[in-house]
PDB file of C-alpha atoms (C1' of nucleotides) in Angstrom:
ATOM      1  CA  MET G   1       0.000   0.000   0.000  1.00 49.00           C
ATOM      2  CA  LYS G   2       0.860   3.576   0.269  1.00 47.00           C
ATOM      3  CA  GLU G   3       2.950   3.300   3.315  1.00 47.00           C
ATOM      4  CA  ASP G   4       5.228   0.871   1.693  1.00 54.00           C
ATOM      5  CA  GLU G   5       5.959   3.211  -1.047  1.00 50.00           C
ATOM      6  CA  SER G   6       6.684   6.230   1.043  1.00 54.00           C
ATOM      7  CA  ASN G   7       8.858   4.062   3.128  1.00 60.00           C
ATOM      8  CA  TRP G   8      11.247   2.902   0.526  1.00 50.00           C
ATOM      9  CA  PHE G   9      11.231   6.243  -0.991  1.00 41.00           C
ATOM     10  CA  SER G  10      12.360   7.993   2.139  1.00 57.00           C
ATOM     11  CA  LYS G  11      14.977   5.426   2.560  1.00 49.00           C
ATOM     12  CA  TRP G  12      16.219   5.878  -0.901  1.00 49.00           C
ATOM     13  CA  GLU G  13      16.135   9.581  -0.551  1.00 49.00           C
ATOM     14  CA  SER G  14      18.020   9.667   2.663  1.00 55.00           C
ATOM     15  CA  GLN G  15      20.718   7.665   1.122  1.00 54.00           C
ATOM     16  CA  LEU G  16      21.331  10.127  -1.596  1.00 46.00           C
ATOM     17  CA  PRO G  17      24.674  11.755  -1.358  1.00 48.00           C
ATOM     18  CA  LYS G  18      24.723  15.373  -0.495  1.00 46.00           C
ATOM     19  CA  PRO G  19      25.920  17.881  -3.011  1.00 45.00           C
ATOM     20  CA  GLU G  20      29.165  18.153  -1.196  1.00 40.00           C
ATOM     21  CA  GLU G  21      29.686  14.524  -1.592  1.00 41.00           C
ATOM     22  CA  LEU G  22      29.186  14.668  -5.252  1.00 44.00           C
ATOM     23  CA  ILE G  23      32.659  14.933  -6.512  1.00 42.00           C
ATOM     24  CA  PRO G  24      33.596  15.399 -10.054  1.00 45.00           C
ATOM     25  CA  ILE G  25      34.018  12.025 -11.510  1.00 42.00           C
ATOM     26  CA  ASN G  26      34.103  12.986 -15.066  1.00 43.00           C
ATOM     27  CA  GLN G  27      37.802  12.776 -15.468  1.00 43.00           C
ATOM     28  CA  THR G  28      38.854  10.366 -12.880  1.00 49.00           C
ATOM     29  CA  LEU G  29      36.859   7.619 -14.373  1.00 50.00           C
ATOM     30  CA  ILE G  30      38.254   8.150 -17.750  1.00 48.00           C
ATOM     31  CA  THR G  31      41.547   6.616 -18.448  1.00 50.00           C
ATOM     32  CA  PRO G  32      43.966   8.538 -20.557  1.00 52.00           C
ATOM     33  CA  ASP G  33      43.512   6.036 -23.282  1.00 50.00           C
ATOM     34  CA  LEU G  34      39.821   6.426 -23.296  1.00 50.00           C
ATOM     35  CA  ALA G  35      40.155  10.129 -23.196  1.00 52.00           C
ATOM     36  CA  ILE G  36      42.252  10.090 -26.277  1.00 49.00           C
ATOM     37  CA  ALA G  37      40.109   7.545 -27.952  1.00 50.00           C
ATOM     38  CA  PHE G  38      37.051   9.649 -27.561  1.00 49.00           C
ATOM     39  CA  ASP G  39      38.832  12.829 -28.080  1.00 50.00           C
ATOM     40  CA  ILE G  40      37.745  14.177 -24.789  1.00 47.00           C
ATOM     41  CA  GLY G  41      39.923  16.047 -22.499  1.00 46.00           C
ATOM     42  CA  ASN G  42      39.075  18.420 -19.782  1.00 42.00           C
ATOM     43  CA  THR G  43      35.599  19.484 -19.123  1.00 40.00           C
ATOM     44  CA  HIS G  44      36.725  22.982 -19.623  1.00 40.00           C
ATOM     45  CA  ASN G  45      38.238  22.583 -22.951  1.00 40.00           C
ATOM     46  CA  PRO G  46      38.893  25.838 -24.678  1.00 40.00           C
ATOM     47  CA  TYR G  47      37.260  24.532 -27.775  1.00 39.00           C
ATOM     48  CA  ASN G  48      34.293  23.228 -25.946  1.00 41.00           C
ATOM     49  CA  THR G  49      32.016  26.089 -26.335  1.00 40.00           C
ATOM     50  CA  HIS G  50      29.074  24.035 -25.448  1.00 43.00           C
ATOM     51  CA  HIS G  51      28.554  20.799 -27.134  1.00 44.00           C
ATOM     52  CA  HIS G  52      31.091  19.980 -29.678  1.00 43.00           C
ATOM     53  CA  HIS G  53      34.741  19.595 -29.795  1.00 45.00           C
ATOM     54  CA  GLN G  54      37.132  20.063 -32.549  1.00 46.00           C
ATOM     55  CA  GLN G  55      40.737  19.707 -32.981  1.00 49.00           C
ATOM     56  CA  PRO G  56      42.116  22.001 -35.554  1.00 49.00           C
ATOM     57  CA  PRO G  57      44.515  20.131 -37.694  1.00 51.00           C
ATOM     58  CA  ALA G  58      47.872  21.281 -36.642  1.00 51.00           C
ATOM     59  CA  ILE G  59      49.282  23.154 -39.491  1.00 47.00           C
ATOM     60  CA  SER G  60      52.844  22.228 -39.421  1.00 49.00           C
ATOM     61  CA  THR G  61      54.695  24.900 -41.174  1.00 48.00           C
ATOM     62  CA  PRO G  62      56.042  23.077 -44.108  1.00 45.00           C
ATOM     63  CA  SER G  63      59.575  24.244 -44.345  1.00 42.00           C
ATOM     64  CA  SER G  64      59.516  23.600 -48.012  1.00 42.00           C
ATOM     65  CA  GLN G  65      56.507  25.643 -48.701  1.00 44.00           C
ATOM     66  CA  PRO G  66      57.043  29.257 -49.462  1.00 44.00           C
ATOM     67  CA  ASN G  67      54.192  30.874 -47.747  1.00 43.00           C
ATOM     68  CA  SER G  68      53.067  33.558 -50.020  1.00 42.00           C
ATOM     69  CA  GLY G  69      51.131  35.154 -47.281  1.00 42.00           C
ATOM     70  CA  GLU G  70      51.179  35.490 -43.621  1.00 45.00           C
ATOM     71  CA  PHE G  71      50.225  32.548 -41.668  1.00 43.00           C
ATOM     72  CA  ASP G  72      48.839  32.707 -38.281  1.00 45.00           C
ATOM     73  CA  SER G  73      48.841  29.311 -36.800  1.00 44.00           C
ATOM     74  CA  SER G  74      48.733  30.630 -33.321  1.00 41.00           C
ATOM     75  CA  GLU G  75      45.976  28.571 -31.881  1.00 44.00           C
ATOM     76  CA  LEU G  76      46.291  26.031 -34.524  1.00 44.00           C
ATOM     77  CA  ALA G  77      49.371  24.776 -32.923  1.00 46.00           C
ATOM     78  CA  GLY G  78      47.750  21.553 -32.112  1.00 48.00           C
ATOM     79  CA  ASP G  79      48.951  18.843 -29.951  1.00 50.00           C
ATOM     80  CA  GLU G  80      48.617  15.188 -30.392  1.00 50.00           C
ATOM     81  CA  PRO G  81      47.453  14.031 -33.717  1.00 53.00           C
ATOM     82  CA  ALA G  82      44.165  12.350 -33.330  1.00 47.00           C
ATOM     83  CA  ARG G  83      45.850   9.264 -34.573  1.00 53.00           C
ATOM     84  CA  THR G  84      43.631   6.940 -36.428  1.00 59.00           C
ATOM     85  CA  LEU G  85      40.557   8.181 -34.756  1.00 64.00           C
ATOM     86  CA  LYS G  86      37.602   9.834 -36.144  1.00 69.00           C
ATOM     87  CA  ARG G  87      38.722  13.329 -36.527  1.00 73.00           C
ATOM     88  CA  PRO G  88      36.559  16.182 -35.586  1.00 79.00           C
ATOM     89  CA  ARG G  89      34.951  18.262 -38.145  1.00 84.00           C
ATOM     90  CA  LEU G  90      37.551  20.280 -39.880  1.00 87.00           C
ATOM     91  CA  VAL G  91      37.054  23.952 -39.889  1.00 85.00           C
ATOM     92  CA  TRP G  92      38.331  25.785 -42.848  1.00 88.00           C
ATOM     93  CA  THR G  93      39.851  28.912 -41.560  1.00 84.00           C
ATOM     94  CA  PRO G  94      40.715  31.626 -43.988  1.00 84.00           C
ATOM     95  CA  GLN G  95      44.320  30.734 -43.560  1.00 83.00           C
ATOM     96  CA  LEU G  96      43.706  27.167 -44.290  1.00 85.00           C
ATOM     97  CA  HIS G  97      41.671  28.091 -47.251  1.00 87.00           C
ATOM     98  CA  LYS G  98      44.394  30.328 -48.439  1.00 85.00           C
ATOM     99  CA  ARG G  99      46.774  27.474 -48.481  1.00 86.00           C
ATOM    100  CA  PHE G 100      44.254  25.530 -50.341  1.00 88.00           C
ATOM    101  CA  VAL G 101      43.875  28.187 -52.954  1.00 86.00           C
ATOM    102  CA  ASP G 102      47.567  28.540 -53.157  1.00 84.00           C
ATOM    103  CA  ALA G 103      48.028  24.902 -53.788  1.00 86.00           C
ATOM    104  CA  VAL G 104      45.402  24.859 -56.444  1.00 86.00           C
ATOM    105  CA  ALA G 105      46.934  27.859 -58.051  1.00 84.00           C
ATOM    106  CA  GLN G 106      50.335  26.344 -58.230  1.00 84.00           C
ATOM    107  CA  LEU G 107      49.098  23.072 -59.479  1.00 80.00           C
ATOM    108  CA  GLY G 108      47.030  24.686 -62.088  1.00 80.00           C
ATOM    109  CA  ILE G 109      43.416  23.977 -62.434  1.00 74.00           C
ATOM    110  CA  LYS G 110      44.165  20.920 -64.432  1.00 78.00           C
ATOM    111  CA  HIS G 111      46.086  18.972 -61.929  1.00 83.00           C
ATOM    112  CA  ALA G 112      44.205  20.269 -59.058  1.00 85.00           C
ATOM    113  CA  VAL G 113      42.742  17.122 -57.770  1.00 89.00           C
ATOM    114  CA  PRO G 114      42.146  16.408 -54.147  1.00 89.00           C
ATOM    115  CA  LYS G 115      45.035  14.135 -53.646  1.00 87.00           C
ATOM    116  CA  THR G 116      47.589  16.387 -55.171  1.00 88.00           C
ATOM    117  CA  ILE G 117      46.257  19.417 -53.505  1.00 87.00           C
ATOM    118  CA  MET G 118      46.343  17.729 -50.219  1.00 87.00           C
ATOM    119  CA  GLN G 119      49.929  16.811 -50.696  1.00 87.00           C
ATOM    120  CA  LEU G 120      50.926  20.228 -51.728  1.00 85.00           C
ATOM    121  CA  MET G 121      49.234  21.797 -48.813  1.00 84.00           C
ATOM    122  CA  SER G 122      51.065  19.527 -46.513  1.00 84.00           C
ATOM    123  CA  VAL G 123      48.774  20.260 -43.716  1.00 82.00           C
ATOM    124  CA  ASP G 124      48.984  17.706 -41.085  1.00 81.00           C
ATOM    125  CA  GLY G 125      45.801  15.935 -40.374  1.00 81.00           C
ATOM    126  CA  LEU G 126      44.150  16.941 -43.549  1.00 85.00           C
ATOM    127  CA  THR G 127      42.529  14.132 -45.380  1.00 87.00           C
ATOM    128  CA  ARG G 128      41.816  13.702 -48.987  1.00 87.00           C
ATOM    129  CA  GLU G 129      38.156  13.817 -48.249  1.00 89.00           C
ATOM    130  CA  ASN G 130      38.556  17.127 -46.585  1.00 90.00           C
ATOM    131  CA  VAL G 131      40.131  18.582 -49.624  1.00 91.00           C
ATOM    132  CA  ALA G 132      37.787  16.919 -52.010  1.00 92.00           C
ATOM    133  CA  SER G 133      34.821  18.250 -50.237  1.00 91.00           C
ATOM    134  CA  HIS G 134      36.226  21.686 -50.030  1.00 91.00           C
ATOM    135  CA  LEU G 135      37.373  21.662 -53.586  1.00 89.00           C
ATOM    136  CA  GLN G 136      33.897  21.008 -54.713  1.00 89.00           C
ATOM    137  CA  LYS G 137      32.475  23.892 -52.913  1.00 89.00           C
ATOM    138  CA  TYR G 138      35.248  26.019 -54.158  1.00 88.00           C
ATOM    139  CA  ARG G 139      34.548  25.084 -57.715  1.00 85.00           C
ATOM    140  CA  LEU G 140      30.949  25.882 -57.275  1.00 84.00           C
ATOM    141  CA  TYR G 141      31.932  29.191 -55.872  1.00 84.00           C
ATOM    142  CA  LEU G 142      34.113  30.012 -58.827  1.00 81.00           C
ATOM    143  CA  LYS G 143      31.397  29.029 -61.164  1.00 80.00           C
ATOM    144  CA  ARG G 144      28.956  31.303 -59.589  1.00 78.00           C
ATOM    145  CA  MET G 145      31.384  34.111 -59.640  1.00 72.00           C
ATOM    146  CA  GLN G 146      31.687  33.957 -63.350  1.00 68.00           C
ATOM    147  CA  GLY G 147      28.020  33.764 -63.729  1.00 66.00           C
ATOM    148  CA  LEU G 148      27.289  37.123 -62.297  1.00 63.00           C
ATOM    149  CA  SER G 149      30.473  38.875 -63.048  1.00 57.00           C
ATOM    150  CA  SER G 150      29.685  40.012 -66.514  1.00 56.00           C
ATOM    151  CA  GLY G 151      28.449  43.385 -67.449  1.00 50.00           C
ATOM    152  CA  GLY G 152      26.291  43.870 -64.492  1.00 45.00           C
ATOM    153  CA  SER G 153      26.375  47.065 -62.655  1.00 45.00           C
ATOM    154  CA  GLY G 154      30.044  46.459 -62.384  1.00 42.00           C
ATOM    155  CA  GLY G 155      32.064  49.438 -61.437  1.00 42.00           C
ATOM    156  CA  GLY G 156      32.580  48.524 -57.872  1.00 40.00           C
ATOM    157  CA  GLY G 157      28.917  48.064 -57.438  1.00 40.00           C
ATOM    158  CA  PHE G 158      28.569  45.068 -55.284  1.00 42.00           C
ATOM    159  CA  GLY G 159      25.772  43.684 -53.378  1.00 40.00           C
ATOM    160  CA  SER G 160      23.407  45.388 -55.628  1.00 40.00           C
ATOM    161  CA  GLY G 161      21.309  43.343 -57.890  1.00 40.00           C
ATOM    162  CA  GLY G 162      23.279  40.202 -57.477  1.00 41.00           C
ATOM    163  CA  ASP G 163      23.832  38.148 -54.498  1.00 44.00           C
ATOM    164  CA  PRO G 164      26.429  39.262 -52.104  1.00 47.00           C
ATOM    165  CA  VAL G 165      28.807  36.445 -52.189  1.00 50.00           C
ATOM    166  CA  THR G 166      27.283  33.521 -50.614  1.00 56.00           C
ATOM    167  CA  ASP G 167      30.430  31.983 -49.406  1.00 61.00           C
ATOM    168  CA  ARG G 168      32.157  34.143 -46.962  1.00 70.00           C
ATOM    169  CA  LEU G 169      35.131  31.981 -46.571  1.00 70.00           C
ATOM    170  CA  PHE G 170      35.959  31.908 -50.207  1.00 75.00           C
ATOM    171  CA  ALA G 171      35.347  35.551 -50.534  1.00 71.00           C
ATOM    172  CA  SER G 172      37.786  36.326 -47.851  1.00 70.00           C
ATOM    173  CA  SER G 173      40.621  34.804 -49.667  1.00 65.00           C
ATOM    174  CA  PRO G 174      42.571  36.192 -52.535  1.00 67.00           C
ATOM    175  CA  VAL G 175      41.545  34.155 -55.452  1.00 65.00           C
ATOM    176  CA  PRO G 176      43.946  33.730 -58.282  1.00 60.00           C
ATOM    177  CA  PRO G 177      42.321  35.404 -61.229  1.00 57.00           C
ATOM    178  CA  HIS G 178      43.047  32.772 -63.742  1.00 60.00           C
ATOM    179  CA  PHE G 179      40.776  30.513 -61.865  1.00 57.00           C
ATOM    180  CA  LEU G 180      37.796  32.061 -63.392  1.00 55.00           C
ATOM    181  CA  HIS G 181      36.937  29.955 -66.335  1.00 55.00           C
ATOM    182  CA  GLN G 182      39.614  28.888 -68.736  1.00 51.00           C
ATOM    183  CA  SER G 183      42.712  27.203 -67.621  1.00 43.00           C
ATOM    184  CA  GLY G 184      45.200  28.586 -70.024  1.00 44.00           C
ATOM    185  CA  HIS G 185      45.398  32.283 -69.701  1.00 43.00           C
ATOM    186  CA  PRO G 186      48.282  33.256 -67.576  1.00 42.00           C
ATOM    187  CA  ASN G 187      48.070  36.726 -68.872  1.00 39.00           C
ATOM    188  CA  SER G 188      44.523  37.639 -68.373  1.00 41.00           C
ATOM    189  CA  ASP G 189      44.982  38.370 -64.781  1.00 38.00           C
ATOM    190  CA  ALA G 190      44.066  41.929 -64.669  1.00 36.00           C
ATOM    191  CA  PHE G 191      41.993  42.539 -61.669  1.00 37.00           C
ATOM    192  CA  LEU G 192      39.889  40.658 -59.301  1.00 38.00           C
ATOM    193  CA  PRO G 193      38.742  42.922 -56.637  1.00 40.00           C
ATOM    194  CA  TYR G 194      39.445  41.406 -53.375  1.00 39.00           C
ATOM    195  CA  MET G 195      36.903  42.459 -50.915  1.00 42.00           C
ATOM    196  CA  PRO G 196      38.070  43.421 -47.532  1.00 41.00           C
ATOM    197  CA  ALA G 197      35.748  40.922 -46.129  1.00 39.00           C
ATOM    198  CA  ALA G 198      34.268  43.409 -43.813  1.00 40.00           C
ATOM    199  CA  VAL G 199      32.235  44.785 -46.594  1.00 41.00           C
ATOM    200  CA  LEU G 200      30.471  41.594 -47.207  1.00 39.00           C
ATOM    201  CA  GLN G 201      27.241  41.995 -45.502  1.00 44.00           C
ATOM    202  CA  GLN G 202      23.992  40.410 -45.959  1.00 43.00           C
ATOM    203  CA  GLN G 203      21.251  42.468 -47.355  1.00 44.00           C
ATOM    204  CA  HIS G 204      18.362  40.609 -46.062  1.00 45.00           C
ATOM    205  CA  HIS G 205      17.951  40.098 -42.391  1.00 44.00           C
ATOM    206  CA  GLN G 206      16.777  43.255 -40.984  1.00 43.00           C
ATOM    207  CA  GLN G 207      17.607  42.202 -37.536  1.00 43.00           C
ATOM    208  CA  MET G 208      18.278  45.266 -35.600  1.00 41.00           C
ATOM    209  CA  GLY G 209      21.773  46.288 -34.923  1.00 38.00           C
ATOM    210  CA  VAL G 210      22.936  42.781 -34.772  1.00 40.00           C
ATOM    211  CA  VAL G 211      25.842  42.092 -36.947  1.00 41.00           C
ATOM    212  CA  GLY G 212      25.989  38.625 -38.293  1.00 37.00           C
ATOM    213  CA  HIS G 213      27.816  36.351 -35.995  1.00 40.00           C
ATOM    214  CA  GLN G 214      29.522  35.013 -38.992  1.00 41.00           C
ATOM    215  CA  PHE G 215      32.066  37.693 -38.561  1.00 38.00           C
ATOM    216  CA  GLN G 216      33.086  36.331 -35.339  1.00 35.00           C
ATOM    217  CA  ARG G 217      33.597  33.066 -36.978  1.00 40.00           C
ATOM    218  CA  HIS G 218      36.163  34.140 -39.417  1.00 39.00           C
ATOM    219  CA  PHE G 219      37.773  37.020 -37.816  1.00 35.00           C
ATOM    220  CA  GLY G 220      37.573  36.110 -34.249  1.00 34.00           C
ATOM    221  CA  SER G 221      36.694  39.645 -33.517  1.00 32.00           C
ATOM    222  CA  PRO G 222      34.121  39.699 -30.856  1.00 34.00           C
ATOM    223  CA  VAL G 223      32.455  42.646 -32.327  1.00 36.00           C
ATOM    224  CA  LEU G 224      29.429  41.961 -30.346  1.00 34.00           C
ATOM    225  CA  SER G 225      29.363  39.749 -27.424  1.00 35.00           C
ATOM    226  CA  ARG G 226      26.373  40.818 -25.584  1.00 38.00           C
ATOM    227  CA  GLN G 227      24.239  43.628 -26.486  1.00 37.00           C
ATOM    228  CA  GLN G 228      21.653  45.099 -24.325  1.00 38.00           C
ATOM    229  CA  PRO G 229      18.334  45.904 -25.804  1.00 38.00           C
ATOM    230  CA  GLY G 230      18.231  49.467 -26.859  1.00 36.00           C
ATOM    231  CA  GLN G 231      21.911  49.759 -27.171  1.00 38.00           C
ATOM    232  CA  THR G 232      23.193  50.847 -30.474  1.00 36.00           C
ATOM    233  CA  VAL G 233      26.202  49.217 -31.848  1.00 36.00           C
ATOM    234  CA  HIS G 234      28.376  50.064 -34.712  1.00 39.00           C
ATOM    235  CA  MET G 235      31.206  48.166 -36.062  1.00 36.00           C
ATOM    236  CA  VAL G 236      34.512  48.763 -34.568  1.00 37.00           C
ATOM    237  CA  GLY G 237      36.958  50.415 -36.809  1.00 34.00           C
ATOM    238  CA  THR G 238      35.292  49.213 -39.881  1.00 34.00           C
ATOM    239  CA  PRO G 239      34.187  52.096 -41.971  1.00 34.00           C
ATOM    240  CA  VAL G 240      32.206  50.017 -44.300  1.00 35.00           C
ATOM    241  CA  ARG G 241      28.985  51.693 -43.756  1.00 36.00           C
ATOM    242  CA  GLY G 242      26.985  51.180 -46.847  1.00 33.00           C
ATOM    243  CA  SER G 243      25.927  54.210 -48.692  1.00 34.00           C
ATOM    244  CA  TYR G 244      22.358  53.392 -49.173  1.00 32.00           C
ATOM    245  CA  ALA G 245      20.501  53.568 -45.991  1.00 35.00           C
ATOM    246  CA  ASP G 246      17.912  50.943 -46.516  1.00 35.00           C
ATOM    247  CA  ASP G 247      17.671  50.779 -50.178  1.00 35.00           C
ATOM    248  CA  GLN G 248      19.650  48.125 -51.815  1.00 35.00           C
ATOM    249  CA  GLN G 249      19.532  49.892 -55.093  1.00 35.00           C
ATOM    250  CA  PRO G 250      22.368  52.118 -56.033  1.00 37.00           C
ATOM    251  CA  PRO G 251      21.203  55.346 -57.542  1.00 38.00           C
ATOM    252  CA  GLN G 252      22.391  54.381 -60.880  1.00 35.00           C
ATOM    253  CA  GLU G 253      19.760  52.507 -62.707  1.00 37.00           C
ATOM    254  CA  LYS G 254      17.483  55.352 -62.102  1.00 39.00           C
ATOM    255  CA  LYS G 255      17.487  56.464 -65.624  1.00 40.00           C
ATOM    256  CA  ALA G 256      14.391  56.920 -67.573  1.00 35.00           C
ATOM    257  CA  LEU G 257      11.702  54.963 -66.026  1.00 33.00           C
ATOM    258  CA  THR G 258       8.943  57.427 -66.239  1.00 35.00           C
ATOM    259  CA  LEU G 259       7.301  55.368 -68.810  1.00 31.00           C
ATOM    260  CA  PHE G 260       4.930  53.486 -66.721  1.00 35.00           C
ATOM    261  CA  PRO G 261       3.461  54.051 -63.390  1.00 36.00           C
ATOM    262  CA  VAL G 262       5.397  51.647 -61.359  1.00 38.00           C
ATOM    263  CA  GLY G 263       2.882  50.000 -59.253  1.00 36.00           C
ATOM    264  CA  ASP G 264       4.833  48.223 -56.654  1.00 41.00           C
ATOM    265  CA  ASP G 265       6.677  45.054 -56.472  1.00 41.00           C
TER     266      ASP G 265
ATOM    267  C1'  DC R   1      40.474   7.789 -57.469  1.00 93.69           C
ATOM    268  C1'  DA R   2      37.894  11.849 -59.011  1.00 93.69           C
ATOM    269  C1'  DG R   3      33.498  14.447 -59.552  1.00 93.69           C
ATOM    270  C1'  DT R   4      28.494  15.365 -58.163  1.00 93.69           C
ATOM    271  C1'  DG R   5      24.439  15.913 -55.784  1.00 93.69           C
ATOM    272  C1'  DA R   6      21.770  14.793 -51.789  1.00 93.69           C
ATOM    273  C1'  DA R   7      21.548  13.566 -47.112  1.00 93.69           C
ATOM    274  C1'  DT R   8      23.310  13.944 -42.758  1.00 93.69           C
ATOM    275  C1'  DA R   9      25.905  15.670 -38.839  1.00 93.69           C
ATOM    276  C1'  DT R  10      27.826  19.293 -35.870  1.00 93.69           C
TER     277       DT R  10
ATOM    278  C1'  DG Y   1      21.263  27.958 -39.988  1.00 93.69           C
ATOM    279  C1'  DA Y   2      25.701  27.601 -42.017  1.00 93.69           C
ATOM    280  C1'  DT Y   3      29.180  24.202 -43.149  1.00 93.69           C
ATOM    281  C1'  DA Y   4      31.636  20.157 -43.295  1.00 93.69           C
ATOM    282  C1'  DT Y   5      31.331  15.323 -44.022  1.00 93.69           C
ATOM    283  C1'  DT Y   6      29.439  11.089 -45.844  1.00 93.69           C
ATOM    284  C1'  DC Y   7      27.151   8.412 -49.249  1.00 93.69           C
ATOM    285  C1'  DA Y   8      25.578   6.610 -53.575  1.00 93.69           C
ATOM    286  C1'  DC Y   9      26.433   6.909 -58.161  1.00 93.69           C
ATOM    287  C1'  DT Y  10      28.984   8.015 -62.376  1.00 93.69           C
TER     288       DT Y  10
END
DNA sequence: CAGTGAATAT
DNA sequence: GATATTCACT
């Protein structure tokens, strides 16, 4: 009956350890081997923002690779190679991507296949799959670039009619000109406006003063950590304030359109 | 093995 | 929700 229940319950309850007695067992129960095997370390892992871990592939500065650009492998200085274990999701940092682009550039679009690229990059921990996957996206990116790069409202007019570079990562890296269509034109490299990244903003998303958190991702600049409601925030030291307040249309196509009463779109 | 597109995972 | 990875084909 009832009394039985309450009885065992109280018993059980009274036997519960007090908070003070609850000691952290997370680590002590995990042997070093296990820890490595599961890629878990301390509970307060710097990378453990909340629920996923990642071990940036240690970019071992290849002594035989003339870095055309600067290379900040500060935090990337990894530790133990994850051995034969399932590696964490690789994050393509701009630097990493740069290397990638570099490799592809040097190989030439023709020989730029995952395997070769990977070798040339000589990034420790990078797998062929990683490169293959990335290469694909990169190709798609290039393709799209060509698509909307002709004629348009050119003249430095970005983010107008077209779509403001969908891939931030790619956009943030100097792309060898000759990549754009055609593989044999070592001389047609005339331009290729490299956007200071900061300019790349999304047009949609009218979220109040909140700047895309994507920035944080690639530039590690905590532009906005926490913003109190009502507080206005402008970008730090980034004078990239668009010209057009809310309108996404540069005063340029405004030619002769007095022909018809433009209803409204 | 390389290339794609779709699905899936983080 | 963006991205990276995996999968099934080609």
